Coordinates of C-alpha atoms and ligand atoms in Angstrom, one line a residue:
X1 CA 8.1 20.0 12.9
X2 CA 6.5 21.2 9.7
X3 CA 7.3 24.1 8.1
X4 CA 4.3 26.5 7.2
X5 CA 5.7 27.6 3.9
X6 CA 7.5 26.4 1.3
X7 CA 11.4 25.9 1.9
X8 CA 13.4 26.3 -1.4
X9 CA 10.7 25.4 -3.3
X10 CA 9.1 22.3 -1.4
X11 CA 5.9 22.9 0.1
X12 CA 4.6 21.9 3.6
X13 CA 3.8 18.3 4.5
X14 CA 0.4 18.1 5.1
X15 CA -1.1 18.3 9.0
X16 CA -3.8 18.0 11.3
X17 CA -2.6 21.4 12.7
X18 CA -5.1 22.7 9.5
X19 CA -8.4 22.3 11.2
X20 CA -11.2 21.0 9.6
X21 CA -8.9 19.2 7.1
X22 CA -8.4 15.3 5.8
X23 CA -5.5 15.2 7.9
X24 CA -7.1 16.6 11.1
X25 CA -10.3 14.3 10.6
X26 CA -8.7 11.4 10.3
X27 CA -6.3 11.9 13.3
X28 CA -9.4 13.1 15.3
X29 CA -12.0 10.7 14.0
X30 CA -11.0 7.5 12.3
X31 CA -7.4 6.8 14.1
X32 CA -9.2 6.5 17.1
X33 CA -11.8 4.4 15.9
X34 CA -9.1 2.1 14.6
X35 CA -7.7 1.4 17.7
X36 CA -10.9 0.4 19.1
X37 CA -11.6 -1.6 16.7
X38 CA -7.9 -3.2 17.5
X39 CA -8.8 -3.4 21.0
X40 CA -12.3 -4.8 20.5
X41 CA -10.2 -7.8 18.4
X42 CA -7.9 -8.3 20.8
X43 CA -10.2 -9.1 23.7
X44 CA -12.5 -11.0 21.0
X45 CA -9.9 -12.8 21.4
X46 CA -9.0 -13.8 24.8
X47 CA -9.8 -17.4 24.8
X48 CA -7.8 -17.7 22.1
X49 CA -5.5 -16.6 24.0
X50 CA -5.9 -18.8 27.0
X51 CA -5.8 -21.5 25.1
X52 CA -3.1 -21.5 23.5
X53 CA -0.5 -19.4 26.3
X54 CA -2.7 -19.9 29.4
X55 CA -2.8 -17.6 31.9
X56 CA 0.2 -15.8 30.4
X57 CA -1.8 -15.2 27.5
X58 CA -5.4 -13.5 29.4
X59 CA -1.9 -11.6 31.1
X60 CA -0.9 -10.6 27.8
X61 CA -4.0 -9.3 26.4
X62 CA -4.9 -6.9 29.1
X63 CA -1.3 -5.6 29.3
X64 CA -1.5 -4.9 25.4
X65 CA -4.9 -3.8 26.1
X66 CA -3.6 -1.3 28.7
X67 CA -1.2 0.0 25.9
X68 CA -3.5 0.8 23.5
X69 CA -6.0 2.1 25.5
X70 CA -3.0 4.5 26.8
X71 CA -2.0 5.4 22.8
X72 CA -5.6 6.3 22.2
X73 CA -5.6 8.6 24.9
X74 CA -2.1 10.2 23.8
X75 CA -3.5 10.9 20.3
X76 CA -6.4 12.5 21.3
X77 CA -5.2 14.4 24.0
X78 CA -2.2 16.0 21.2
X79 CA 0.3 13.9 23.8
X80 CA 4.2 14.5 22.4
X81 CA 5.0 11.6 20.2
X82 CA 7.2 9.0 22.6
X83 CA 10.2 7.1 21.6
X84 CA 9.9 3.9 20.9
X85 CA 10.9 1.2 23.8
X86 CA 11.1 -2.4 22.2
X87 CA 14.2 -3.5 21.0
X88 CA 13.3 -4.1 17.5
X89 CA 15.1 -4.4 14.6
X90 CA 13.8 -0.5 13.5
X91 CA 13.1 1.0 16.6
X92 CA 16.5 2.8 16.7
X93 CA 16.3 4.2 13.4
X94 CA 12.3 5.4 14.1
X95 CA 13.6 7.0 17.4
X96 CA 16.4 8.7 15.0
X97 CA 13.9 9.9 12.8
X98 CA 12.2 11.3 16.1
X99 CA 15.0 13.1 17.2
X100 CA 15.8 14.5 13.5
X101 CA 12.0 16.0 13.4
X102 CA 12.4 17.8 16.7
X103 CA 12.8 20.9 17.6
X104 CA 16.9 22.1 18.4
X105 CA 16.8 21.2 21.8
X106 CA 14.9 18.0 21.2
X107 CA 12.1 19.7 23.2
X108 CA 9.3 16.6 22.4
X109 CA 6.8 19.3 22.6
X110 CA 7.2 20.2 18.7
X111 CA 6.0 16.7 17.5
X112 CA 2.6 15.8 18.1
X113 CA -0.2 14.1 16.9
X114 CA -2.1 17.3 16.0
X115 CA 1.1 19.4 15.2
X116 CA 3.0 17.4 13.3
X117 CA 3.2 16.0 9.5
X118 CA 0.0 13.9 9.1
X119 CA 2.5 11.0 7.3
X120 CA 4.7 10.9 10.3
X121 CA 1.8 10.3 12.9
X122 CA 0.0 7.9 10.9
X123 CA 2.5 5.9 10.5
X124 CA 3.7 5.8 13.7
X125 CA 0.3 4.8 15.4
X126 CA 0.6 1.4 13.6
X127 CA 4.4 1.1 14.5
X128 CA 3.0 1.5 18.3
X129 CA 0.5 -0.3 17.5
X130 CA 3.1 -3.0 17.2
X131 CA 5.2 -2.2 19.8
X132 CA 2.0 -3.0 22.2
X133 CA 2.2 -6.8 20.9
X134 CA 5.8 -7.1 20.8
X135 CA 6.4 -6.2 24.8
X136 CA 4.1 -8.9 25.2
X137 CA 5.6 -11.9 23.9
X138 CA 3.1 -14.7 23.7
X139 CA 1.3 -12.8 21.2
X140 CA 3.6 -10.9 19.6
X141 CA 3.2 -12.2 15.8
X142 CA -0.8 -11.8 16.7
X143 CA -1.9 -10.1 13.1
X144 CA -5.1 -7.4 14.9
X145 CA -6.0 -6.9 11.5
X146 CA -6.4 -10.7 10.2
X147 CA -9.9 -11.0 10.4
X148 CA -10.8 -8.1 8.1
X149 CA -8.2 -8.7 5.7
X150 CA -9.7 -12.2 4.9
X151 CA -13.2 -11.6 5.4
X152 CA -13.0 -9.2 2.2
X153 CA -11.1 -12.0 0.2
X154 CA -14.1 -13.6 1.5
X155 CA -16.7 -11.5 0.3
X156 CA -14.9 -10.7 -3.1
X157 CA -14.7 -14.2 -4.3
X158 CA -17.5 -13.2 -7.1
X159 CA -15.2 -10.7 -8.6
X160 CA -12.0 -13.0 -7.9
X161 CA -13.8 -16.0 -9.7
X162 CA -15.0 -13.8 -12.6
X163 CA -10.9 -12.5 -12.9
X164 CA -9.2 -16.1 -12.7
X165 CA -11.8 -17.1 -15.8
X166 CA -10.7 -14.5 -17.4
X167 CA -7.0 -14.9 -16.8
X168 CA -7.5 -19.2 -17.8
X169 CA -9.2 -17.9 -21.3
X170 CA -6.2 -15.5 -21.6
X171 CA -3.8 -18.1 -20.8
X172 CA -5.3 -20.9 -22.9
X173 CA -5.3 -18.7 -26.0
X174 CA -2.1 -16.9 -25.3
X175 CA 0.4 -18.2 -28.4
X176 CA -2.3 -16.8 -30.5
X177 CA -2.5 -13.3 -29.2
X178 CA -1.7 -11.0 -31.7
X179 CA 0.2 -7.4 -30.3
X180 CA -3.1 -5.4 -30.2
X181 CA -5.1 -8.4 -28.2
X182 CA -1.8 -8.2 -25.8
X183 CA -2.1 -4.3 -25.3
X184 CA -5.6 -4.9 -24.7
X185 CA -5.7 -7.4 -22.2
X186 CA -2.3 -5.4 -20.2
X187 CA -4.2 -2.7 -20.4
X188 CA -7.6 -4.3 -19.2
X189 CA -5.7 -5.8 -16.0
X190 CA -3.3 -2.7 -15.1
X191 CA -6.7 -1.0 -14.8
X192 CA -8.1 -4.0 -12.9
X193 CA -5.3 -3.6 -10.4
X194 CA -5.6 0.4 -10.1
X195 CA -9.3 -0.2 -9.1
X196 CA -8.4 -2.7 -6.8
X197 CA -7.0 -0.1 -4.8
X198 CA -10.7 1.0 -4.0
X199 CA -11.0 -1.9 -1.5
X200 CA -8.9 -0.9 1.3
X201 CA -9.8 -0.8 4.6
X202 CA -8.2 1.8 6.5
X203 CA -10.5 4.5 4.3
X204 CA -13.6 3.3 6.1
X205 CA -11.9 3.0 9.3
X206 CA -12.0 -1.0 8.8
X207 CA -15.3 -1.5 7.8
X208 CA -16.2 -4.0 5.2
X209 CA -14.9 -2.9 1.7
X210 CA -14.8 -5.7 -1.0
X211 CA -15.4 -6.0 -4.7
X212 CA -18.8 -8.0 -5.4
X213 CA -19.1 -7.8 -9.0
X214 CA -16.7 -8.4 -12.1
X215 CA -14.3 -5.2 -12.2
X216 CA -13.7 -6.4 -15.6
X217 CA -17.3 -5.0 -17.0
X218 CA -16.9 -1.9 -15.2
X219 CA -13.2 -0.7 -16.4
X220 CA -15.0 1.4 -19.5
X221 CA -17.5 3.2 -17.1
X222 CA -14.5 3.9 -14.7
X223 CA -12.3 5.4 -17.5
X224 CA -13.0 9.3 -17.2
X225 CA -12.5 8.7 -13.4
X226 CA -8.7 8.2 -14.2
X227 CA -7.3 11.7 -14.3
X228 CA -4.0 11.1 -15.3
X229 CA -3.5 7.9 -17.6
X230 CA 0.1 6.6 -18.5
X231 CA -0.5 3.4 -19.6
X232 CA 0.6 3.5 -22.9
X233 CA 4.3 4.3 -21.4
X234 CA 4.0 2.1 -19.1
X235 CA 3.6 -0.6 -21.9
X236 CA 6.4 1.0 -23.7
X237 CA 8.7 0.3 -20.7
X238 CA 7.9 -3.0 -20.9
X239 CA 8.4 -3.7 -24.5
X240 CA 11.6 -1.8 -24.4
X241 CA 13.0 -3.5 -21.9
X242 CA 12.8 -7.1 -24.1
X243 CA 15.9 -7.9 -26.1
X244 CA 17.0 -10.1 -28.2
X245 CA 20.1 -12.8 -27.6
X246 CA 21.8 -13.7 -31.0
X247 CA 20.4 -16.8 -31.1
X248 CA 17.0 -14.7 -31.6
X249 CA 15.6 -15.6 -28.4
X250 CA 13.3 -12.7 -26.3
X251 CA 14.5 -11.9 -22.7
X252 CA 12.1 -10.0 -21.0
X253 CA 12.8 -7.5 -17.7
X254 CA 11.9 -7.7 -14.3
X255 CA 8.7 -6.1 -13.2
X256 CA 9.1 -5.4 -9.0
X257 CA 4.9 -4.5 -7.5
X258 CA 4.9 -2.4 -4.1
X259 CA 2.3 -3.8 -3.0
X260 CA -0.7 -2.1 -1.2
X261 CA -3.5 -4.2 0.6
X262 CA -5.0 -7.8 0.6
X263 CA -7.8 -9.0 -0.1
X264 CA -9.5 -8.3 -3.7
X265 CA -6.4 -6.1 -4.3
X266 CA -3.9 -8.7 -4.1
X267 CA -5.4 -10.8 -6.5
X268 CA -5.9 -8.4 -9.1
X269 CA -2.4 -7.3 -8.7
X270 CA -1.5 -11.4 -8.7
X271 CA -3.4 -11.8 -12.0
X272 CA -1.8 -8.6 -13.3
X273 CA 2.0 -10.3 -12.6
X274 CA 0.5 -13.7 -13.7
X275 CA -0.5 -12.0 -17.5
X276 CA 3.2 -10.5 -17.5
X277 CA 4.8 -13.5 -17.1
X278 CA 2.6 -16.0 -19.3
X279 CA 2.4 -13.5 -22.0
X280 CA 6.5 -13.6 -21.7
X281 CA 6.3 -9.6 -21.8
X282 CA 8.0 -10.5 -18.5
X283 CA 10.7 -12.6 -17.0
X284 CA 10.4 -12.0 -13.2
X285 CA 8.0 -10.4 -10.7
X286 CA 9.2 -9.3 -7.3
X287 CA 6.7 -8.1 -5.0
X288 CA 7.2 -5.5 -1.8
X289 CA 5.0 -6.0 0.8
X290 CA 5.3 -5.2 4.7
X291 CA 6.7 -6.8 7.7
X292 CA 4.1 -6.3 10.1
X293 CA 0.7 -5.2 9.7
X294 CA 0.2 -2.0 8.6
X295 CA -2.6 0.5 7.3
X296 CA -5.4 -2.5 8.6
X297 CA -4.8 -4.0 5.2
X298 CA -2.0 -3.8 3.5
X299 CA 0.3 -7.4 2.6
X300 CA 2.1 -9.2 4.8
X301 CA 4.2 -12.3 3.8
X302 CA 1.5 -13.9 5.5
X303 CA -1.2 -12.4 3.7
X304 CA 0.8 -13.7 0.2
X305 CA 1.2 -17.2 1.2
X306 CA -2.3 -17.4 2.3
X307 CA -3.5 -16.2 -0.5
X308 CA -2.2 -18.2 -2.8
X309 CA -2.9 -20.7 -0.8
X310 CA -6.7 -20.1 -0.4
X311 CA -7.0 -19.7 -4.4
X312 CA -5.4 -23.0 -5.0
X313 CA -7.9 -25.0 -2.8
X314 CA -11.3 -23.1 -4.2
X315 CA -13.9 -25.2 -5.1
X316 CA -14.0 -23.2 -8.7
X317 CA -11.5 -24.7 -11.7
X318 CA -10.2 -21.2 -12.6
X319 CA -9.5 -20.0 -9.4
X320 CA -7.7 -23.1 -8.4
X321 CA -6.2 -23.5 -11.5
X322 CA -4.7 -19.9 -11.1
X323 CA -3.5 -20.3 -7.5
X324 CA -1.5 -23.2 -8.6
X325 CA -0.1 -21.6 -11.2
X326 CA 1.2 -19.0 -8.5
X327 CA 2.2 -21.4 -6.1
X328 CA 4.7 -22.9 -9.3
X329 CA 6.1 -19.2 -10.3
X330 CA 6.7 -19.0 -6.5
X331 CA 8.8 -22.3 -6.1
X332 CA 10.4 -21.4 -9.1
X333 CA 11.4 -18.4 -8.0
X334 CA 10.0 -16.6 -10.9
X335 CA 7.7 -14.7 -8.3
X336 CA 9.6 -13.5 -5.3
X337 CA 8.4 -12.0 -2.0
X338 CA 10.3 -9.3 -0.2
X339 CA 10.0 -7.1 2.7
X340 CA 12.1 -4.3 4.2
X341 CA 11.2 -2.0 7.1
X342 CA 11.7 0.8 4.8
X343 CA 8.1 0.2 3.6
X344 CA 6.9 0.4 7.4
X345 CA 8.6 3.9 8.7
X346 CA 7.3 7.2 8.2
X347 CA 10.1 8.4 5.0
X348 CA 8.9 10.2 2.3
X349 CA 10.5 8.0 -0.8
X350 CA 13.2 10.6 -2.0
X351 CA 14.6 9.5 1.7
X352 CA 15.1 6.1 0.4
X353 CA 18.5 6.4 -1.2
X354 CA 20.2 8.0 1.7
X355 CA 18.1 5.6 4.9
X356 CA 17.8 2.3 2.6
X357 CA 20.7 2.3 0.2
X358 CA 19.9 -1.3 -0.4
X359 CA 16.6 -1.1 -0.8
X360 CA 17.3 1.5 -3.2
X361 CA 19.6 -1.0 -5.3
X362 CA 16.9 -3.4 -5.2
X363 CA 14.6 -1.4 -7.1
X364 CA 17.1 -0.2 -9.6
X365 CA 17.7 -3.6 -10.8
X366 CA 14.1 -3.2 -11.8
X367 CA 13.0 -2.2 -15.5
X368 CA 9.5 -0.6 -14.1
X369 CA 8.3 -0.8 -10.5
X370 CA 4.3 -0.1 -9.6
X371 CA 3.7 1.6 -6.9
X372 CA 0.1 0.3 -5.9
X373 CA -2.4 2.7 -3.7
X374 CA -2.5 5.7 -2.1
X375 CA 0.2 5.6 0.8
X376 CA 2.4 4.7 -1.5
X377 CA 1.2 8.1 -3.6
X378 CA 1.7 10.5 -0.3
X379 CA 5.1 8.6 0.3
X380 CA 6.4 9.4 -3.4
X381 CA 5.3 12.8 -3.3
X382 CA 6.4 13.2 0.1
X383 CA 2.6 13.8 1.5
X384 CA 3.3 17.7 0.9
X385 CA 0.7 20.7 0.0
X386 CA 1.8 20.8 -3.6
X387 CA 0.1 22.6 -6.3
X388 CA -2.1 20.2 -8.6
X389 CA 0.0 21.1 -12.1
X390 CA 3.4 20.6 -9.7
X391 CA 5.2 18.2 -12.3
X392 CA 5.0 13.9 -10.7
X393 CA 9.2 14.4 -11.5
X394 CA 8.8 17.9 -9.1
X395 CA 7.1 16.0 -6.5
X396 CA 9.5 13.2 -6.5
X397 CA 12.3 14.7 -5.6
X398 CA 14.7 13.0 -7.0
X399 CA 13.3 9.6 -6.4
X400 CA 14.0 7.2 -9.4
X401 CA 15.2 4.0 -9.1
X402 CA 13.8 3.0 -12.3
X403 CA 10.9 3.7 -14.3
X404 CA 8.3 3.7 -12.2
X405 CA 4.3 3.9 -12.2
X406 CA 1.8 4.6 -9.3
X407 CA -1.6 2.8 -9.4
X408 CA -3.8 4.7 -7.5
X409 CA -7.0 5.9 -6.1
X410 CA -7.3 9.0 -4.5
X411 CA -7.9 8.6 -0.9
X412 CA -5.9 11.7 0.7
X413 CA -5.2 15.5 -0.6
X414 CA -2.2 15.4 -2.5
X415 CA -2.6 15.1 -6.0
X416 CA 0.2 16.6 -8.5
X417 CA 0.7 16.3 -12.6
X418 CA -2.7 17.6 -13.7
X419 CA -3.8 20.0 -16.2
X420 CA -4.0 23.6 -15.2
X421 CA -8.0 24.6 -13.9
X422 CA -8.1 20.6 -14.2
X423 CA -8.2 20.4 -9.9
X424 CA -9.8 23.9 -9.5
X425 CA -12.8 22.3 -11.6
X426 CA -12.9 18.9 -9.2
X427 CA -13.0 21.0 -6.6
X428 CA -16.3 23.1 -7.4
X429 CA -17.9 20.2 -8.5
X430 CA -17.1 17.6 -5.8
X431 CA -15.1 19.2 -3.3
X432 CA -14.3 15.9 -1.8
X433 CA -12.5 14.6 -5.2
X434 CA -8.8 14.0 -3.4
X435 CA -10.9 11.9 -0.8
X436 CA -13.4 9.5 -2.0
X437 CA -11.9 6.6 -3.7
X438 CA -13.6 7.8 -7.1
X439 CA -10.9 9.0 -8.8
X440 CA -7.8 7.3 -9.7
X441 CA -4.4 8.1 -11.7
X442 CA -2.2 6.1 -13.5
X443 CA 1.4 8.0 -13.3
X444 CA 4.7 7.3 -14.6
X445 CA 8.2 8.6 -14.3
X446 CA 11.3 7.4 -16.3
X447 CA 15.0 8.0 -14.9
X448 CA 15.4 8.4 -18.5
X449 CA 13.2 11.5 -19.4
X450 CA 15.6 13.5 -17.0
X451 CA 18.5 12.8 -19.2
Ligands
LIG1 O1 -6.8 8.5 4.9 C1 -7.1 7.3 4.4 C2 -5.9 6.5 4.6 O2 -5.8 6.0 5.9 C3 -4.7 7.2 4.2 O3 -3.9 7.6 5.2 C4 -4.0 6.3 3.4 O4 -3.3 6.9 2.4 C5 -5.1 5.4 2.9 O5 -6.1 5.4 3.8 C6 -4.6 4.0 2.7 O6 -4.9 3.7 1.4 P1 -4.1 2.7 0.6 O7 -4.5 1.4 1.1 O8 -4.6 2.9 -0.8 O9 -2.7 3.1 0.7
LIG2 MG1 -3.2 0.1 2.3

């Protein structure tokens, strides 16, 4: 399935057929512990189960049990990755994608958990995963990864507190803000939301990962951790895309957030999109998230309602204050959700005009999109072996919508757009650099630097 080499220039998709590497430990070490921990939820559960379905639902959980268990073994064992046999609304075009990855006489053989591209198989084990609920009807919509995903809004609500004071002092004093104090609080909160990305909780195999303490003090000590820092064109984006109407009125563009994972990340990346629109530097916010649950943390619609929901009845002014605030943008329609199961297959981004043509119009009615965390990273540089100084626009491959920005901390070994000997140093100093969640870049792309 993956080439070896580079092919006209593209380099190979990263793999758990290199030994030893992040790719082969996490398909040999923290996959399966995932899907332990998924089976250990689900029969946590069971009287849950039984009472709410009955019998049908103990029947239910040992069937999806009996899945899972089966998956586990297929992934460790390097079984041939299986088409998939619900009738959802994607499963055709994931069994496509299949077929298109395997060898010319669709022998099943060349696509494998330990053979095949890293971004494929990863993906795929939380679309079967899936599949395991969805044969089993009575708890189909069952989210395995709900617990975690609260429990660390839970156990950030120190760092979410300290953020939604900061955001009401913001907003109280906003008409007298002066250019610089607006730069300086956008650029305080993009970096709040970039370090969110730190909490999720597929890194650690889904232990506990939350924010305790304000990320607000910490943002100048974390600055030589960014590697590659944009933000001043991201601002510039912003500010460009305002114009004026004759009668002298500002209209301000439409900011769309792909969003990454719940928890402390979704609030910072909340407050973030509330800043943009109280400040006016923005009109509309539409946020991405996923349709089922996905990397153990990452946003479901469920995860955004709740949210919002659980900010707006804290016992804390600012927080509650905040969450109502959202709520309003929400029914206003001045915040909008949106999912596509683009976002949950295994496509490298530059895919996305050719296999979601519409949800490659959506973004290019955008004036700047942020991409938040690392998957998002591997997908828009196509999770390939690329040189460290390849150029962000190399790696994309074509992919701009808009101007876009990724907000990330780097959690897997692709990293491109850095100075030459910039990497090479990392390396001999902390060889684990790519991995640890320590470092973090701020990229950008315009449409319009190509012209
Ligand atoms: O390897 C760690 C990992 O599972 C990566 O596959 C993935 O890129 C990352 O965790 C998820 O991180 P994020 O939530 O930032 O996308
Ligand atoms: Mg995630």
């Amino acid at each position: 399935m993956a080439a070896d080499k580079c092919v006209h220039g593209v380099p190979p998709s990263l793999s758990a057929k290199v030994v030893g590497s992040f790719a082969y430990l996490t398909i040999r070490d923290r996959l399966p512990t995932i899907l332990t921990k998924v089976v250990d939820t689900i029969h946590r559960n069971k009287n849950k189960f039984f009472e709410e379905y009955g019998e049908e639902g103990i029947q239910a959980e040992k069937q999806t049990i009996g899945l899972l268990s089966k998956l586990r073994n297929e992934l460790q064992t390097d079984k041939p990755v299986l088409a998939l046999t619900d009738s959802l609304q994607d499963a055709e075009s994931w069994n496509q994608y299949l077929q298109r990855h395997q060898g010319p006489q669709g022998d099943q053989d060349s696509v494998s958990w330990f053979q095949s591209p890293w971004l494929y198989v990863e993906c795929y084990m939380y679309r079967r995963i899936q599949e395991a609920l969805w044969l089993n009807p009575p708890i189909s919509d069952y989210d395995v990864f709900n617990e975690a995903k609260t429990q660390s809004y839970f156990e950030s609500q120190q760092a979410v507190m300290a953020l939604c004071t900061y955001l009401g002092g913001v907003n109280k004093s906003k008409e007298e803000l002066s250019k610089n104090q607006l730069l300086d609080t956008f650029n305080k909160l993009l970096k709040v939301s970039l370090w969110g990305n730190k909490c999720d909780l597929s890194i650690s195999a889904g232990q506990k990962n939350s924010q305790k303490t304000s990320p607000l003090d910490s943002l100048s000590s974390l600055q030589p951790f960014i590697l590659v820092d944009d933000s001043n064109l991201v601002w510039l984006t912003l500010i460009s895309a305002q114009s004026q109407g004759l009668s002298g009125k500002i209209t301000a563009g439409r900011v769309d957030i792909v969003l990454d994972n719940a928890g402390f990340e979704l609030v910072s990346d909340l407050v973030l999109a509330d800043f943009l629109i109280s400040s006016g530097l923005v009109r509309e916010v539409h946020f991405h998230g996923k349709c089922f649950p996905w990397f153990v943390s990452d946003v479901t619609a469920n995860d955004f309602q709740w949210t919002i929901r659980q900010t707006m009845a804290a016992n804390h002014m600012w927080m509650s204050k905040s969450g109502v605030r959202w709520q309003s943008y929400v029914k206003e329609g001045v915040w909008s959700y949106h999912d596509h199961p683009f976002w949950t297959q295994p496509h490298e981004f530059s895919d996305m005009a050719a296999d979601a043509p519409d949800l490659y119009a959506t973004l290019q009615g955008a004036d700047l999109v942020l991409f938040k965390g690392d998957l998002n990273y591997r997908k828009l540089t196509g999770d390939r072996d690329w040189d460290h100084t390849a150029g962000f626009d190399t790696a994309l491959r074509g992919f701009t919508p808009a101007p876009l920005c990724s907000l990330r901390t780097l959690k897997a070994n692709v990293q491109v757009g850095l100075q030459p000997g910039q990497g090479e140093k990392l390396t001999s100093q902390e060889p684990d650099w790519m991995t640890s969640g320590k470092y973090a870049v701020i990229q950008f792309h315009s449409p319009k630097s190509e012209q």
